[in-house]
Amino acid sequence: MNGTAFKLATLAKPDGNACVAIVLGDDAIDLKAAHAAYRASARKGELSSSDSLLGLLENWDANFAVLQEIVAFLDKEGARPGAAKLTSLRALPPVGRPGKMFYAAQNFQEHVDEMIRAGMSPSSGPNFTGEKSTTIPYLFLKAPSCLAGAFDDIEIPRGMKKIDWEAEIALVIAKRGKRIKAEHALDHVAGFMTTNDVSCRDQQMRPDRPALRSDWLGGKSHDNFAPMGPFLVPRAFVPDHMNLFIRLTVNGEVKQNGNTSQFIFTPEEQIEYASNMLSVETGDIFSCGTCGGVGQGTNTFLKAGDVMETEIELLGRMRNRFVAEA
């Protein structure tokens, strides 16, 4: 990919108003200001939206080409219109209100194994060994309302004691599609993000309804249980999404240290599977599964005051503190 690599972010300014920003190094450049300066220089590229990332996604291929031109213009002119330091702004979820959020369950063999040992998966029946010929992806939906910013506090729901972490790579859909073949799936993807599928193990297995197994709503969709960001990194700037480290620490101690090369089902295969049932739409998010090392595996859980840091190679690091529910 020619040209300067950049990231995109949705940021809250000190006055509380949100803006889309082009991120170059430590600088966040207001996209509206950058686009205005670019247009004032007699360049012709036009964005279909500069107000939201969702608006950019709706005509992503054309908008991405113009974004590249804007960044080249900024570099040539040495301009930083409307720029602020990233540290002075609050990171919001890059895509503020996705229509659907798909999550992959047990998509790394070491995570499959640790959840069997922890009693969260049946030990009887066929022993899944990651052989894809015997199974298909297992996805569930998480409520978009539980999105949080990359540095937001996360409240521990009242009475819950088994709050767990799951570091994951996420992707966002740009182009709508149905029955998408895996080999064409990346054509529908705008870019990638760091995320965490925070989980409430107290409610994930319902003791009052054991025959129903997992309670995905109670286990996954509490407020702020989906921190995401701080950036959307365009797909063009991620040379190999199947070889990125996944790392998570709690209070500085490494808990997860995996790699996307360990996926059982690739993101492309997950998109194919989901789109065979329902249309995937602009702004939808796929969170592609976590590696081994979750708290459930060692019966270790998060408590008020703990700080969780989640990092995916090239995509950015989040830092979320856990607090008691107000």
XYZ file of C-alpha atoms in Angstrom:
326
model
C 0.000 0.000 0.000
C 1.490 3.311 -1.096
C 1.184 6.428 1.025
C 1.250 7.150 4.735
C -0.583 4.707 6.963
C -3.179 6.266 9.238
C -5.811 5.294 11.757
C -9.331 6.585 12.290
C -10.938 7.348 15.637
C -14.105 8.754 17.130
C -13.101 11.163 19.882
C -14.874 13.379 22.384
C -13.495 16.918 22.586
C -13.229 18.768 25.926
C -16.617 20.387 25.223
C -18.162 16.917 24.938
C -18.801 17.057 21.200
C -17.643 14.041 19.219
C -15.618 14.152 16.021
C -14.048 11.739 13.587
C -10.275 12.109 13.511
C -7.426 11.012 11.309
C -4.712 9.758 13.663
C -1.101 10.312 12.625
C 1.343 9.431 15.365
C 0.213 11.198 18.548
C -1.883 13.748 16.644
C -5.640 13.526 16.175
C -6.652 15.709 13.234
C -10.305 16.676 13.022
C -11.536 15.132 9.762
C -13.913 18.000 9.005
C -11.107 20.562 9.315
C -8.705 18.414 7.313
C -11.251 17.860 4.555
C -12.054 21.596 4.406
C -8.358 22.494 4.083
C -7.899 19.850 1.404
C -10.889 21.154 -0.585
C -9.746 24.762 -0.178
C -6.521 23.834 -1.957
C -8.539 23.138 -5.133
C -8.355 19.379 -4.748
C -11.528 17.679 -5.855
C -12.002 14.565 -3.725
C -15.256 14.621 -1.774
C -16.183 12.555 1.277
C -19.754 11.357 1.566
C -19.555 12.061 5.310
C -17.126 13.531 7.820
C -19.467 13.388 10.814
C -19.245 9.719 11.743
C -17.311 6.607 10.950
C -20.556 4.886 10.079
C -21.128 7.558 7.442
C -17.679 6.872 5.985
C -18.343 3.141 5.933
C -21.459 3.563 3.821
C -19.333 4.417 0.786
C -16.074 3.039 2.077
C -14.073 2.332 -1.078
C -14.567 5.846 -2.474
C -14.143 7.488 0.920
C -10.954 5.576 1.693
C -9.393 6.786 -1.560
C -10.196 10.398 -0.591
C -8.862 9.842 2.944
C -5.566 8.725 1.411
C -5.487 11.899 -0.681
C -6.209 14.042 2.391
C -3.358 12.406 4.330
C -0.992 12.896 1.387
C -2.034 16.571 1.269
C -1.431 16.982 5.010
C 1.996 15.406 4.686
C 2.972 17.554 1.690
C 1.792 20.798 3.276
C 2.981 19.932 6.766
C -0.516 20.881 7.888
C -2.409 19.684 10.953
C -5.763 21.573 10.876
C -7.840 21.110 14.002
C -5.164 18.870 15.513
C -4.983 17.912 19.176
C -2.897 15.439 21.124
C -4.611 12.105 21.520
C -4.062 12.200 25.264
C -6.218 15.336 25.542
C -9.302 13.656 24.058
C -11.564 10.836 25.197
C -11.654 7.814 22.927
C -15.160 6.666 22.065
C -15.947 3.340 20.363
C -14.883 3.884 16.731
C -18.263 2.742 15.400
C -20.754 4.119 17.888
C -23.884 2.146 17.122
C -23.374 -0.979 15.021
C -26.458 -2.818 13.923
C -25.168 -6.248 14.951
C -22.184 -7.504 16.934
C -21.177 -11.095 16.207
C -18.859 -12.918 18.624
C -17.035 -16.210 18.067
C -17.208 -18.695 20.940
C -14.226 -20.938 21.665
C -12.295 -20.249 18.472
C -8.814 -21.121 19.805
C -8.077 -24.720 20.801
C -6.309 -23.710 24.022
C -9.422 -21.756 25.034
C -11.631 -24.766 24.183
C -9.431 -26.928 26.413
C -9.311 -24.526 29.358
C -13.097 -24.112 29.370
C -13.579 -27.904 29.398
C -11.191 -28.138 32.367
C -13.102 -25.353 34.110
C -16.434 -27.142 33.658
C -17.812 -24.496 31.299
C -18.076 -26.965 28.422
C -19.325 -30.560 28.545
C -16.529 -33.099 28.883
C -18.788 -35.820 27.462
C -19.595 -36.259 23.795
C -17.218 -35.686 20.880
C -13.932 -34.088 21.903
C -13.457 -31.090 19.638
C -9.847 -30.920 18.540
C -10.023 -27.983 16.160
C -10.676 -30.237 13.168
C -12.952 -28.046 11.081
C -14.337 -30.904 9.023
C -16.399 -31.980 12.044
C -17.979 -28.634 12.929
C -18.883 -25.095 11.857
C -18.279 -21.702 13.508
C -20.167 -20.992 16.734
C -21.278 -17.352 16.904
C -23.475 -15.428 19.304
C -24.790 -11.852 19.367
C -23.820 -9.236 21.929
C -25.882 -6.092 22.486
C -24.401 -3.012 20.738
C -25.477 -0.924 23.751
C -22.692 -2.482 25.837
C -19.936 -0.806 23.779
C -17.433 1.283 25.738
C -14.436 3.433 24.950
C -10.902 2.090 25.045
C -10.119 3.846 28.342
C -13.540 3.852 30.014
C -14.183 2.399 33.448
C -16.240 -0.800 33.533
C -18.690 -1.333 36.365
C -18.893 -4.776 37.960
C -22.622 -5.601 38.016
C -24.053 -5.637 41.510
C -23.736 -9.025 43.194
C -21.532 -10.511 40.473
C -18.152 -11.974 41.449
C -16.862 -13.796 38.364
C -16.033 -11.049 35.858
C -13.642 -12.312 33.210
C -11.609 -10.995 30.280
C -11.346 -12.121 26.649
C -8.923 -10.159 24.436
C -10.042 -10.247 20.796
C -9.524 -8.738 17.364
C -12.620 -7.158 15.830
C -13.448 -6.192 12.262
C -16.084 -3.845 10.898
C -18.182 -4.468 7.808
C -18.326 -1.786 5.132
C -20.162 -3.451 2.257
C -23.478 -5.191 2.851
C -23.746 -8.773 1.674
C -25.561 -12.108 1.837
C -24.084 -15.573 1.262
C -20.569 -14.172 1.047
C -17.883 -16.711 0.196
C -14.878 -16.743 2.516
C -12.500 -15.987 -0.354
C -14.358 -12.715 -0.986
C -15.144 -11.800 2.619
C -12.340 -9.260 3.066
C -13.830 -7.243 0.214
C -16.625 -6.416 2.680
C -14.295 -5.391 5.544
C -13.210 -1.790 6.175
C -10.720 -2.437 8.948
C -9.788 -3.917 12.297
C -9.980 -2.920 15.971
C -8.868 -4.056 19.412
C -11.687 -5.238 21.659
C -12.475 -7.306 24.742
C -15.435 -9.632 25.229
C -15.832 -8.979 28.969
C -17.850 -11.815 30.459
C -19.893 -12.455 33.600
C -19.289 -16.120 34.372
C -21.756 -15.976 37.318
C -24.571 -15.880 34.781
C -23.060 -17.586 31.758
C -24.145 -21.021 33.004
C -27.597 -20.855 34.595
C -27.876 -23.209 37.606
C -31.681 -22.785 37.585
C -31.920 -23.870 33.922
C -28.972 -26.238 33.395
C -30.543 -27.916 30.372
C -30.374 -24.610 28.471
C -26.602 -24.368 28.957
C -25.226 -20.890 28.135
C -27.083 -17.672 28.998
C -25.467 -15.404 26.414
C -27.438 -12.309 27.474
C -26.586 -12.507 31.179
C -23.058 -13.663 30.519
C -22.067 -11.109 27.918
C -24.236 -8.013 27.502
C -23.913 -5.918 30.654
C -23.177 -2.215 30.215
C -19.623 -1.427 29.058
C -18.819 -5.124 28.548
C -17.506 -4.433 25.029
C -14.669 -1.881 25.225
C -13.400 -1.237 21.706
C -10.751 0.882 20.007
C -9.170 3.303 20.367
C -8.755 3.099 16.578
C -10.179 1.629 13.438
C -7.156 0.615 11.357
C -8.064 0.369 7.650
C -7.594 -3.108 6.229
C -5.057 -1.792 3.713
C -2.664 -1.058 6.594
C -2.868 -4.522 8.164
C -0.622 -6.686 5.973
C -1.601 -10.007 7.594
C -4.536 -10.129 9.996
C -3.751 -13.818 10.504
C -0.438 -13.080 12.206
C -1.009 -10.482 14.926
C -0.208 -10.894 18.609
C -3.032 -10.762 21.134
C -1.914 -9.688 24.604
C -3.726 -8.927 27.847
C -2.499 -7.940 31.279
C -4.276 -7.440 34.598
C -2.495 -5.036 36.939
C 0.598 -5.445 34.760
C 0.656 -9.258 34.890
C 0.427 -11.014 31.512
C -2.637 -13.256 31.365
C -3.106 -13.810 27.624
C -0.379 -13.971 25.006
C -1.589 -15.489 21.760
C -1.648 -14.904 18.039
C -4.379 -14.685 15.411
C -2.590 -17.485 13.535
C -4.189 -19.779 16.142
C -7.772 -19.155 14.987
C -9.757 -22.329 14.384
C -12.146 -20.489 12.058
C -10.765 -17.438 10.266
C -12.644 -14.133 10.259
C -13.458 -14.794 6.595
C -15.042 -18.146 7.472
C -17.058 -16.489 10.242
C -18.405 -13.912 7.780
C -19.358 -16.669 5.340
C -21.141 -18.612 8.083
C -23.102 -15.627 9.421
C -24.017 -14.262 6.005
C -25.508 -17.598 5.014
C -28.186 -16.932 7.653
C -28.707 -13.177 7.557
C -27.368 -10.201 5.674
C -24.294 -8.566 7.151
C -24.676 -4.820 6.947
C -22.597 -1.675 6.976
C -21.265 -1.065 10.467
C -21.752 -4.625 11.724
C -18.890 -5.898 13.863
C -17.319 -9.352 14.133
C -15.267 -10.104 17.248
C -13.311 -13.159 16.260
C -12.587 -15.132 19.435
C -10.086 -15.175 22.284
C -6.947 -17.170 22.951
C -6.195 -19.177 26.084
C -5.548 -17.529 29.420
C -8.971 -16.262 30.486
C -9.710 -15.959 34.195
C -12.143 -18.880 34.251
C -9.268 -21.212 33.420
C -7.599 -20.543 36.782
C -10.679 -19.422 38.735
C -9.237 -15.889 38.840
C -11.580 -12.974 38.290
C -11.599 -9.192 38.133
C -12.421 -7.031 41.132
C -12.926 -3.327 41.723
C -9.653 -1.458 41.259
C -8.156 -3.928 38.784
C -6.771 -2.506 35.541
C -7.086 -4.566 32.371
C -4.938 -3.723 29.341
C -5.793 -5.288 25.991
C -3.525 -4.975 22.955
C -3.633 -6.312 19.419
C -0.543 -5.830 17.274
C -0.846 -2.784 14.948
C -4.345 -1.975 16.217
C -3.742 -0.245 19.531
C -3.984 -0.767 23.276
C -6.929 -0.282 25.610
C -6.753 0.340 29.356
C -9.929 -0.247 31.348
C -10.322 -0.007 35.107
C -12.988 -2.025 36.914
C -15.110 -0.285 39.512
C -18.033 -1.203 41.738
C -21.454 -0.476 40.272
C -22.604 2.956 41.399
